[in-house]
mmCIF file of C-alpha atoms in Angstrom:
data_model
loop_
_atom_site.group_PDB
_atom_site.id
_atom_site.type_symbol
_atom_site.label_atom_id
_atom_site.label_comp_id
_atom_site.label_asym_id
_atom_site.label_seq_id
_atom_site.Cartn_x
_atom_site.Cartn_y
_atom_site.Cartn_z
ATOM 1 C CA UNK A 1 87.986 138.613 94.091
ATOM 2 C CA UNK A 2 91.110 136.522 94.811
ATOM 3 C CA UNK A 3 90.856 134.654 91.514
ATOM 4 C CA UNK A 4 90.201 137.780 89.465
ATOM 5 C CA UNK A 5 93.029 139.660 91.171
ATOM 6 C CA UNK A 6 95.435 136.796 90.502
ATOM 7 C CA UNK A 7 94.597 136.876 86.791
ATOM 8 C CA UNK A 8 94.764 140.683 86.601
ATOM 9 C CA UNK A 9 98.168 140.891 88.289
ATOM 10 C CA UNK A 10 100.336 139.723 85.337
ATOM 11 C CA UNK A 11 98.925 142.450 83.069
ATOM 12 C CA UNK A 12 99.455 145.053 85.771
ATOM 13 C CA UNK A 13 103.155 144.213 86.121
ATOM 14 C CA UNK A 14 103.818 143.481 82.458
ATOM 15 C CA UNK A 15 104.434 139.762 82.785
ATOM 16 C CA UNK A 16 102.907 136.918 80.787
ATOM 17 C CA UNK A 17 103.084 133.526 82.524
ATOM 18 C CA UNK A 18 103.100 130.319 80.506
ATOM 19 C CA UNK A 19 101.038 128.554 83.193
ATOM 20 C CA UNK A 20 98.824 129.524 86.109
ATOM 21 C CA UNK A 21 98.735 126.891 88.865
ATOM 22 C CA UNK A 22 95.656 126.987 91.127
ATOM 23 C CA UNK A 23 94.943 124.933 94.233
ATOM 24 C CA UNK A 24 91.719 123.565 95.759
ATOM 25 C CA UNK A 25 88.190 124.940 95.637
ATOM 26 C CA UNK A 26 89.162 128.429 96.803
ATOM 27 C CA UNK A 27 90.792 129.044 93.397
ATOM 28 C CA UNK A 28 88.458 126.921 91.306
ATOM 29 C CA UNK A 29 87.373 130.017 89.356
ATOM 30 C CA UNK A 30 90.873 130.662 88.012
ATOM 31 C CA UNK A 31 90.866 128.022 85.220
ATOM 32 C CA UNK A 32 87.291 128.949 84.284
ATOM 33 C CA UNK A 33 87.917 132.693 84.126
ATOM 34 C CA UNK A 34 91.142 132.129 82.220
ATOM 35 C CA UNK A 35 89.483 129.919 79.613
ATOM 36 C CA UNK A 36 86.437 132.178 79.294
ATOM 37 C CA UNK A 37 88.659 135.163 78.479
ATOM 38 C CA UNK A 38 88.304 137.188 81.684
ATOM 39 C CA UNK A 39 91.899 138.397 81.275
ATOM 40 C CA UNK A 40 92.591 139.435 77.684
ATOM 41 C CA UNK A 41 96.302 139.821 78.489
ATOM 42 C CA UNK A 42 96.704 136.039 78.920
ATOM 43 C CA UNK A 43 95.300 134.511 75.710
ATOM 44 C CA UNK A 44 97.861 131.672 75.562
ATOM 45 C CA UNK A 45 98.344 131.005 79.281
ATOM 46 C CA UNK A 46 97.385 127.503 80.332
ATOM 47 C CA UNK A 47 96.202 126.225 83.722
ATOM 48 C CA UNK A 48 97.028 123.477 86.214
ATOM 49 C CA UNK A 49 94.590 122.727 89.023
ATOM 50 C CA UNK A 50 95.678 120.723 92.074
ATOM 51 C CA UNK A 51 93.210 118.893 94.321
ATOM 52 C CA UNK A 52 94.580 118.544 97.834
ATOM 53 C CA UNK A 53 91.437 117.041 99.359
ATOM 54 C CA UNK A 54 88.378 116.339 97.229
ATOM 55 C CA UNK A 55 86.144 116.243 100.311
ATOM 56 C CA UNK A 56 86.265 120.060 100.436
ATOM 57 C CA UNK A 57 84.458 121.322 97.332
ATOM 58 C CA UNK A 58 83.198 124.857 97.905
ATOM 59 C CA UNK A 59 79.525 124.233 97.085
ATOM 60 C CA UNK A 60 77.226 127.286 97.113
ATOM 61 C CA UNK A 61 73.668 128.155 96.067
ATOM 62 C CA UNK A 62 73.304 128.315 92.310
ATOM 63 C CA UNK A 63 72.385 131.994 92.262
ATOM 64 C CA UNK A 64 75.808 132.834 93.750
ATOM 65 C CA UNK A 65 77.333 132.019 90.379
ATOM 66 C CA UNK A 66 76.479 135.492 89.131
ATOM 67 C CA UNK A 67 78.947 136.875 91.697
ATOM 68 C CA UNK A 68 81.732 134.842 90.106
ATOM 69 C CA UNK A 69 81.514 136.580 86.749
ATOM 70 C CA UNK A 70 80.799 133.390 84.804
ATOM 71 C CA UNK A 71 78.144 133.012 82.118
ATOM 72 C CA UNK A 72 74.880 131.732 83.635
ATOM 73 C CA UNK A 73 74.641 128.989 81.020
ATOM 74 C CA UNK A 74 77.735 127.342 82.554
ATOM 75 C CA UNK A 75 75.514 126.304 85.461
ATOM 76 C CA UNK A 76 75.027 122.837 83.987
ATOM 77 C CA UNK A 77 76.192 119.299 84.880
ATOM 78 C CA UNK A 78 79.144 119.456 82.467
ATOM 79 C CA UNK A 79 80.683 122.547 84.014
ATOM 80 C CA UNK A 80 79.768 124.165 87.345
ATOM 81 C CA UNK A 81 76.510 122.626 88.590
ATOM 82 C CA UNK A 82 76.621 119.655 90.937
ATOM 83 C CA UNK A 83 73.487 118.380 92.673
ATOM 84 C CA UNK A 84 71.803 121.729 92.187
ATOM 85 C CA UNK A 85 74.634 123.798 93.645
ATOM 86 C CA UNK A 86 77.449 125.904 92.242
ATOM 87 C CA UNK A 87 80.514 123.723 92.891
ATOM 88 C CA UNK A 88 83.849 125.578 92.783
ATOM 89 C CA UNK A 89 85.990 122.445 92.812
ATOM 90 C CA UNK A 90 84.093 120.920 89.903
ATOM 91 C CA UNK A 91 84.430 124.197 88.016
ATOM 92 C CA UNK A 92 88.202 124.096 88.352
ATOM 93 C CA UNK A 93 88.327 120.474 87.234
ATOM 94 C CA UNK A 94 86.129 121.116 84.206
ATOM 95 C CA UNK A 95 88.071 124.099 82.863
ATOM 96 C CA UNK A 96 91.690 123.329 83.790
ATOM 97 C CA UNK A 97 94.099 122.107 81.125
ATOM 98 C CA UNK A 98 95.640 119.665 83.587
ATOM 99 C CA UNK A 99 94.440 118.402 86.980
ATOM 100 C CA UNK A 100 96.820 116.981 89.572
ATOM 101 C CA UNK A 101 96.490 115.473 93.018
ATOM 102 C CA UNK A 102 99.073 115.292 95.787
ATOM 103 C CA UNK A 103 99.885 111.598 95.311
ATOM 104 C CA UNK A 104 99.699 109.101 92.485
ATOM 105 C CA UNK A 105 97.394 106.677 94.254
ATOM 106 C CA UNK A 106 94.993 109.442 95.316
ATOM 107 C CA UNK A 107 94.567 110.353 91.639
ATOM 108 C CA UNK A 108 93.288 106.816 91.104
ATOM 109 C CA UNK A 109 91.220 106.622 94.302
ATOM 110 C CA UNK A 110 89.151 109.749 93.636
ATOM 111 C CA UNK A 111 87.845 108.107 90.473
ATOM 112 C CA UNK A 112 85.958 105.613 92.661
ATOM 113 C CA UNK A 113 82.723 106.130 94.641
ATOM 114 C CA UNK A 114 84.511 105.265 97.915
ATOM 115 C CA UNK A 115 86.934 108.185 97.706
ATOM 116 C CA UNK A 116 85.424 110.533 95.129
ATOM 117 C CA UNK A 117 82.924 112.321 97.409
ATOM 118 C CA UNK A 118 80.292 112.307 94.602
ATOM 119 C CA UNK A 119 82.769 113.759 92.076
ATOM 120 C CA UNK A 120 84.177 110.390 90.980
ATOM 121 C CA UNK A 121 82.249 110.431 87.701
ATOM 122 C CA UNK A 122 83.531 113.949 86.996
ATOM 123 C CA UNK A 123 87.116 112.846 87.618
ATOM 124 C CA UNK A 124 86.676 109.803 85.395
ATOM 125 C CA UNK A 125 85.229 111.992 82.638
ATOM 126 C CA UNK A 126 88.335 114.193 82.800
ATOM 127 C CA UNK A 127 90.688 111.297 83.502
ATOM 128 C CA UNK A 128 92.761 111.992 80.390
ATOM 129 C CA UNK A 129 94.147 115.120 82.052
ATOM 130 C CA UNK A 130 94.351 113.882 85.681
ATOM 131 C CA UNK A 131 97.644 112.740 87.243
ATOM 132 C CA UNK A 132 99.200 112.471 90.680
ATOM 133 C CA UNK A 133 102.452 113.987 91.931
ATOM 134 C CA UNK A 134 103.384 112.971 95.462
ATOM 135 C CA UNK A 135 104.213 115.814 97.830
ATOM 136 C CA UNK A 136 107.644 116.330 99.321
ATOM 137 C CA UNK A 137 108.877 117.590 102.670
ATOM 138 C CA UNK A 138 111.271 120.336 103.740
ATOM 139 C CA UNK A 139 114.356 118.198 104.284
ATOM 140 C CA UNK A 140 116.223 121.081 105.913
ATOM 141 C CA UNK A 141 113.578 121.856 108.527
ATOM 142 C CA UNK A 142 113.116 118.133 109.191
ATOM 143 C CA UNK A 143 116.677 116.859 109.602
ATOM 144 C CA UNK A 144 117.535 114.826 112.724
ATOM 145 C CA UNK A 145 121.204 115.644 112.294
ATOM 146 C CA UNK A 146 120.665 119.377 112.793
ATOM 147 C CA UNK A 147 117.119 119.929 114.120
ATOM 148 C CA UNK A 148 117.425 122.688 116.788
ATOM 149 C CA UNK A 149 114.254 121.465 118.526
ATOM 150 C CA UNK A 150 115.785 118.119 119.548
ATOM 151 C CA UNK A 151 117.723 117.375 122.751
ATOM 152 C CA UNK A 152 120.172 115.238 120.746
ATOM 153 C CA UNK A 153 121.017 114.712 117.091
ATOM 154 C CA UNK A 154 121.475 111.549 115.063
ATOM 155 C CA UNK A 155 121.589 110.188 111.531
ATOM 156 C CA UNK A 156 121.239 106.893 109.679
ATOM 157 C CA UNK A 157 124.798 105.858 110.551
ATOM 158 C CA UNK A 158 124.618 106.744 114.246
ATOM 159 C CA UNK A 159 121.283 106.308 116.016
ATOM 160 C CA UNK A 160 122.573 106.865 119.562
ATOM 161 C CA UNK A 161 120.995 110.313 119.690
ATOM 162 C CA UNK A 162 117.573 108.832 118.942
ATOM 163 C CA UNK A 163 117.638 106.863 122.195
ATOM 164 C CA UNK A 164 118.472 110.076 124.047
ATOM 165 C CA UNK A 165 115.497 111.735 122.339
ATOM 166 C CA UNK A 166 113.250 108.879 123.469
ATOM 167 C CA UNK A 167 114.383 109.138 127.074
ATOM 168 C CA UNK A 168 113.928 112.912 127.058
ATOM 169 C CA UNK A 169 110.463 112.623 125.512
ATOM 170 C CA UNK A 170 109.326 110.121 128.122
ATOM 171 C CA UNK A 171 110.494 112.444 130.863
ATOM 172 C CA UNK A 172 108.809 115.470 129.252
ATOM 173 C CA UNK A 173 105.472 113.659 128.873
ATOM 174 C CA UNK A 174 105.544 111.876 132.217
ATOM 175 C CA UNK A 175 105.806 108.385 130.734
ATOM 176 C CA UNK A 176 107.468 105.679 132.786
ATOM 177 C CA UNK A 177 110.852 104.376 131.525
ATOM 178 C CA UNK A 178 109.371 101.004 130.560
ATOM 179 C CA UNK A 179 112.192 98.820 129.305
ATOM 180 C CA UNK A 180 111.281 96.980 126.106
ATOM 181 C CA UNK A 181 108.105 98.964 125.443
ATOM 182 C CA UNK A 182 107.741 100.484 121.998
ATOM 183 C CA UNK A 183 106.937 104.192 122.181
ATOM 184 C CA UNK A 184 104.232 104.865 119.571
ATOM 185 C CA UNK A 185 103.385 108.435 118.571
ATOM 186 C CA UNK A 186 100.611 110.163 116.683
ATOM 187 C CA UNK A 187 100.629 113.820 115.568
ATOM 188 C CA UNK A 188 97.380 114.625 113.819
ATOM 189 C CA UNK A 189 94.041 116.326 113.672
ATOM 190 C CA UNK A 190 91.798 114.304 115.956
ATOM 191 C CA UNK A 191 89.005 113.363 113.563
ATOM 192 C CA UNK A 192 87.275 110.217 112.373
ATOM 193 C CA UNK A 193 88.973 110.604 108.985
ATOM 194 C CA UNK A 194 92.334 110.139 110.687
ATOM 195 C CA UNK A 195 91.289 106.812 112.239
ATOM 196 C CA UNK A 196 91.762 108.019 115.809
ATOM 197 C CA UNK A 197 88.834 105.886 116.965
ATOM 198 C CA UNK A 198 90.605 102.743 115.700
ATOM 199 C CA UNK A 199 93.740 103.633 117.610
ATOM 200 C CA UNK A 200 91.837 104.215 120.852
ATOM 201 C CA UNK A 201 89.935 100.944 120.471
ATOM 202 C CA UNK A 202 93.048 98.891 119.750
ATOM 203 C CA UNK A 203 95.827 99.914 122.107
ATOM 204 C CA UNK A 204 94.743 98.940 125.645
ATOM 205 C CA UNK A 205 95.673 95.216 125.460
ATOM 206 C CA UNK A 206 99.167 96.087 124.235
ATOM 207 C CA UNK A 207 99.629 98.727 126.919
ATOM 208 C CA UNK A 208 98.478 96.367 129.674
ATOM 209 C CA UNK A 209 100.921 93.758 128.375
ATOM 210 C CA UNK A 210 103.749 96.293 128.641
ATOM 211 C CA UNK A 211 104.423 96.179 124.913
ATOM 212 C CA UNK A 212 103.788 99.811 124.021
ATOM 213 C CA UNK A 213 103.321 103.363 125.239
ATOM 214 C CA UNK A 214 101.317 105.989 123.393
ATOM 215 C CA UNK A 215 102.018 109.707 122.893
ATOM 216 C CA UNK A 216 99.471 111.867 121.056
ATOM 217 C CA UNK A 217 99.658 115.473 119.892
ATOM 218 C CA UNK A 218 96.716 117.169 118.204
ATOM 219 C CA UNK A 219 93.260 118.643 118.528
ATOM 220 C CA UNK A 220 89.902 118.178 116.868
ATOM 221 C CA UNK A 221 86.627 116.472 117.668
ATOM 222 C CA UNK A 222 85.711 116.854 121.322
ATOM 223 C CA UNK A 223 84.412 113.301 121.713
ATOM 224 C CA UNK A 224 87.763 111.915 120.505
ATOM 225 C CA UNK A 225 89.672 114.212 122.851
ATOM 226 C CA UNK A 226 87.469 112.969 125.697
ATOM 227 C CA UNK A 227 88.135 109.344 124.743
ATOM 228 C CA UNK A 228 91.877 109.989 124.681
ATOM 229 C CA UNK A 229 91.657 111.654 128.084
ATOM 230 C CA UNK A 230 89.851 108.590 129.427
ATOM 231 C CA UNK A 231 92.509 106.328 127.890
ATOM 232 C CA UNK A 232 95.238 108.343 129.582
ATOM 233 C CA UNK A 233 93.388 108.151 132.906
ATOM 234 C CA UNK A 234 93.190 104.336 132.606
ATOM 235 C CA UNK A 235 96.890 104.023 131.791
ATOM 236 C CA UNK A 236 98.808 106.703 133.709
ATOM 237 C CA UNK A 237 102.477 106.779 132.794
ATOM 238 C CA UNK A 238 101.783 104.802 129.623
ATOM 239 C CA UNK A 239 99.601 107.199 127.641
ATOM 240 C CA UNK A 240 99.949 110.950 127.242
ATOM 241 C CA UNK A 241 97.858 113.260 125.065
ATOM 242 C CA UNK A 242 98.738 116.911 124.429
ATOM 243 C CA UNK A 243 95.852 118.907 122.932
ATOM 244 C CA UNK A 244 96.586 121.752 120.550
ATOM 245 C CA UNK A 245 99.366 122.774 118.183
ATOM 246 C CA UNK A 246 103.007 122.629 119.265
ATOM 247 C CA UNK A 247 105.614 122.604 116.496
ATOM 248 C CA UNK A 248 108.590 121.962 118.758
ATOM 249 C CA UNK A 249 106.873 119.088 120.547
ATOM 250 C CA UNK A 250 105.884 117.595 117.193
ATOM 251 C CA UNK A 251 109.560 117.442 116.226
ATOM 252 C CA UNK A 252 110.516 115.884 119.565
ATOM 253 C CA UNK A 253 107.736 113.290 119.325
ATOM 254 C CA UNK A 254 108.678 112.283 115.787
ATOM 255 C CA UNK A 255 112.320 111.981 116.850
ATOM 256 C CA UNK A 256 111.762 110.262 120.201
ATOM 257 C CA UNK A 257 109.152 107.709 119.202
ATOM 258 C CA UNK A 258 109.950 104.251 117.907
ATOM 259 C CA UNK A 259 106.840 103.973 115.721
ATOM 260 C CA UNK A 260 104.376 106.461 114.269
ATOM 261 C CA UNK A 261 100.728 105.677 113.459
ATOM 262 C CA UNK A 262 98.670 107.160 110.607
ATOM 263 C CA UNK A 263 95.535 104.949 110.383
ATOM 264 C CA UNK A 264 93.612 107.336 108.122
ATOM 265 C CA UNK A 265 90.403 106.311 106.402
ATOM 266 C CA UNK A 266 91.644 108.323 103.433
ATOM 267 C CA UNK A 267 94.762 110.414 103.033
ATOM 268 C CA UNK A 268 95.457 112.454 99.886
ATOM 269 C CA UNK A 269 99.162 112.483 100.687
ATOM 270 C CA UNK A 270 100.175 112.978 104.295
ATOM 271 C CA UNK A 271 103.498 114.408 105.433
ATOM 272 C CA UNK A 272 103.936 113.050 108.941
ATOM 273 C CA UNK A 273 104.782 109.542 107.747
ATOM 274 C CA UNK A 274 107.633 111.029 105.706
ATOM 275 C CA UNK A 275 108.844 113.067 108.676
ATOM 276 C CA UNK A 276 108.771 109.875 110.728
ATOM 277 C CA UNK A 277 110.858 107.866 108.286
ATOM 278 C CA UNK A 278 113.350 110.733 108.014
ATOM 279 C CA UNK A 279 113.787 110.470 111.798
ATOM 280 C CA UNK A 280 114.104 106.674 111.931
ATOM 281 C CA UNK A 281 110.587 106.238 113.326
ATOM 282 C CA UNK A 282 108.779 103.426 111.554
ATOM 283 C CA UNK A 283 105.305 104.426 110.320
ATOM 284 C CA UNK A 284 102.214 102.235 110.597
ATOM 285 C CA UNK A 285 99.744 103.436 107.984
ATOM 286 C CA UNK A 286 96.616 102.493 106.154
ATOM 287 C CA UNK A 287 97.284 101.496 102.543
ATOM 288 C CA UNK A 288 95.603 104.499 100.973
ATOM 289 C CA UNK A 289 96.531 107.624 99.017
ATOM 290 C CA UNK A 290 99.960 109.070 99.649
ATOM 291 C CA UNK A 291 100.504 106.710 102.572
ATOM 292 C CA UNK A 292 100.549 103.804 100.120
ATOM 293 C CA UNK A 293 102.865 105.721 97.783
ATOM 294 C CA UNK A 294 105.470 106.516 100.431
ATOM 295 C CA UNK A 295 105.537 103.603 102.915
ATOM 296 C CA UNK A 296 106.717 100.124 101.895
ATOM 297 C CA UNK A 297 105.668 97.301 104.220
ATOM 298 C CA UNK A 298 108.565 95.426 105.831
ATOM 299 C CA UNK A 299 106.979 92.156 104.744
ATOM 300 C CA UNK A 300 108.290 92.716 101.201
ATOM 301 C CA UNK A 301 111.885 92.544 102.421
ATOM 302 C CA UNK A 302 113.073 96.115 101.872
ATOM 303 C CA UNK A 303 110.251 97.956 103.615
ATOM 304 C CA UNK A 304 110.240 101.118 105.671
ATOM 305 C CA UNK A 305 107.142 100.579 107.821
ATOM 306 C CA UNK A 306 103.856 98.734 108.191
ATOM 307 C CA UNK A 307 100.534 98.994 106.378
ATOM 308 C CA UNK A 308 97.038 97.543 106.539
ATOM 309 C CA UNK A 309 94.143 97.554 104.112
ATOM 310 C CA UNK A 310 90.511 97.317 105.241
ATOM 311 C CA UNK A 311 89.698 100.016 107.773
ATOM 312 C CA UNK A 312 88.597 97.927 110.727
ATOM 313 C CA UNK A 313 89.848 97.056 114.179
ATOM 314 C CA UNK A 314 91.029 93.564 113.230
ATOM 315 C CA UNK A 315 93.276 94.633 110.367
ATOM 316 C CA UNK A 316 94.679 97.605 112.279
ATOM 317 C CA UNK A 317 95.389 95.474 115.365
ATOM 318 C CA UNK A 318 97.132 92.858 113.232
ATOM 319 C CA UNK A 319 99.425 95.505 111.763
ATOM 320 C CA UNK A 320 100.110 96.962 115.218
ATOM 321 C CA UNK A 321 100.945 93.506 116.535
ATOM 322 C CA UNK A 322 103.401 92.974 113.659
ATOM 323 C CA UNK A 323 105.002 96.330 114.407
ATOM 324 C CA UNK A 324 105.459 95.618 118.113
ATOM 325 C CA UNK A 325 106.685 92.096 117.375
ATOM 326 C CA UNK A 326 109.414 93.294 115.023
ATOM 327 C CA UNK A 327 110.502 95.958 117.499
ATOM 328 C CA UNK A 328 110.707 93.556 120.434
ATOM 329 C CA UNK A 329 112.036 90.394 118.805
ATOM 330 C CA UNK A 330 113.963 91.392 115.676
ATOM 331 C CA UNK A 331 116.050 94.479 116.528
ATOM 332 C CA UNK A 332 118.450 94.047 113.610
ATOM 333 C CA UNK A 333 115.586 94.026 111.097
ATOM 334 C CA UNK A 334 114.046 97.022 112.847
ATOM 335 C CA UNK A 335 117.300 98.992 112.551
ATOM 336 C CA UNK A 336 117.618 98.026 108.878
ATOM 337 C CA UNK A 337 114.104 99.360 108.201
ATOM 338 C CA UNK A 338 114.987 102.558 110.076
ATOM 339 C CA UNK A 339 118.015 103.147 107.900
ATOM 340 C CA UNK A 340 116.106 102.468 104.703
ATOM 341 C CA UNK A 341 113.519 105.074 105.665
ATOM 342 C CA UNK A 342 116.126 107.611 106.736
ATOM 343 C CA UNK A 343 118.010 107.350 103.446
ATOM 344 C CA UNK A 344 114.929 107.622 101.203
ATOM 345 C CA UNK A 345 114.664 110.979 99.454
ATOM 346 C CA UNK A 346 111.320 112.588 100.334
ATOM 347 C CA UNK A 347 112.506 116.136 99.667
ATOM 348 C CA UNK A 348 110.850 118.691 97.418
ATOM 349 C CA UNK A 349 113.990 118.548 95.283
ATOM 350 C CA UNK A 350 112.725 115.174 94.089
ATOM 351 C CA UNK A 351 108.996 115.917 94.125
ATOM 352 C CA UNK A 352 109.407 119.161 92.164
ATOM 353 C CA UNK A 353 110.737 117.299 89.132
ATOM 354 C CA UNK A 354 107.229 115.939 88.557
ATOM 355 C CA UNK A 355 105.859 119.473 88.258
ATOM 356 C CA UNK A 356 108.733 120.573 86.022
ATOM 357 C CA UNK A 357 107.982 117.688 83.667
ATOM 358 C CA UNK A 358 104.277 118.550 83.719
ATOM 359 C CA UNK A 359 104.902 122.230 82.962
ATOM 360 C CA UNK A 360 107.328 121.433 80.153
ATOM 361 C CA UNK A 361 104.838 119.062 78.581
ATOM 362 C CA UNK A 362 102.236 121.842 78.498
ATOM 363 C CA UNK A 363 104.391 124.495 76.846
ATOM 364 C CA UNK A 364 106.061 124.815 73.491
ATOM 365 C CA UNK A 365 109.388 125.943 74.915
#
């Protein structure tokens, strides 16, 4: 109903779009209905289909296809059928004129069995029309110089307010004012995909040594919440976990932390690492998807954070150790990395140019 209504709307209001841009499996019917002539008022309109997370595919019993208004013969491996089910995401990919993902590297990753969630062969088959455009952030809502949710403001030239944010955050979360300890934050869904289990497994030795404190905001899998609660109980005053959604606290944690961890097993784009860099908080990320596209490791000389490759405890711990070592022993290099991240343009003003170029390349005018 949503897809059909979206295609019927232009005719109802007397408007003919050059392009219809659909997103994820929920709108996978739009490119198919458009190409199959569902809406006679849009004979020349073309389609773009964006995959935000290929793990979510909208797979339904094959007989449900009749409800979609598509020809039954399209239930075949080249169009809508996938492992015996009607797959909405695959349908969108098959019929769209162009397919995009939310980062350049993710467009490459989903063509492999590791990241393709059984659709890698489909993506490779349509690779000629697949590209990646990295997401942007709202640079006005996420601006440390004017953010109304912060106790103090700061910018790349004057970081004094960031220290005030750190002190206020420690007080708010009940963390001890441990001199020299790096305050590490995580704001995330608490799921295996996000690598939360790695973080829990890795941090205790560094906390016991007085090298770091941990602040977590999020909710998700109960067993991970229970493990975080146990970690907090073992390290009172050094670990704090807040379960649920809290926009204001998310801003204060990003601003008050020294480092920000995103150890995801896969990450189509991710936004929190860009928020962190905007606020002078160095991200530690897995080298995957949009995390790889947006974070440059400090080891290359002009980096903005830290990254690791294989998703295991050893590689994550090594990256965490490098992060804490730079913070504690090389403050000038740490500040330089902060400023590089804070002055990088992650705004939608920049990201939108990729879509403008795509749209222009698809139209005659």
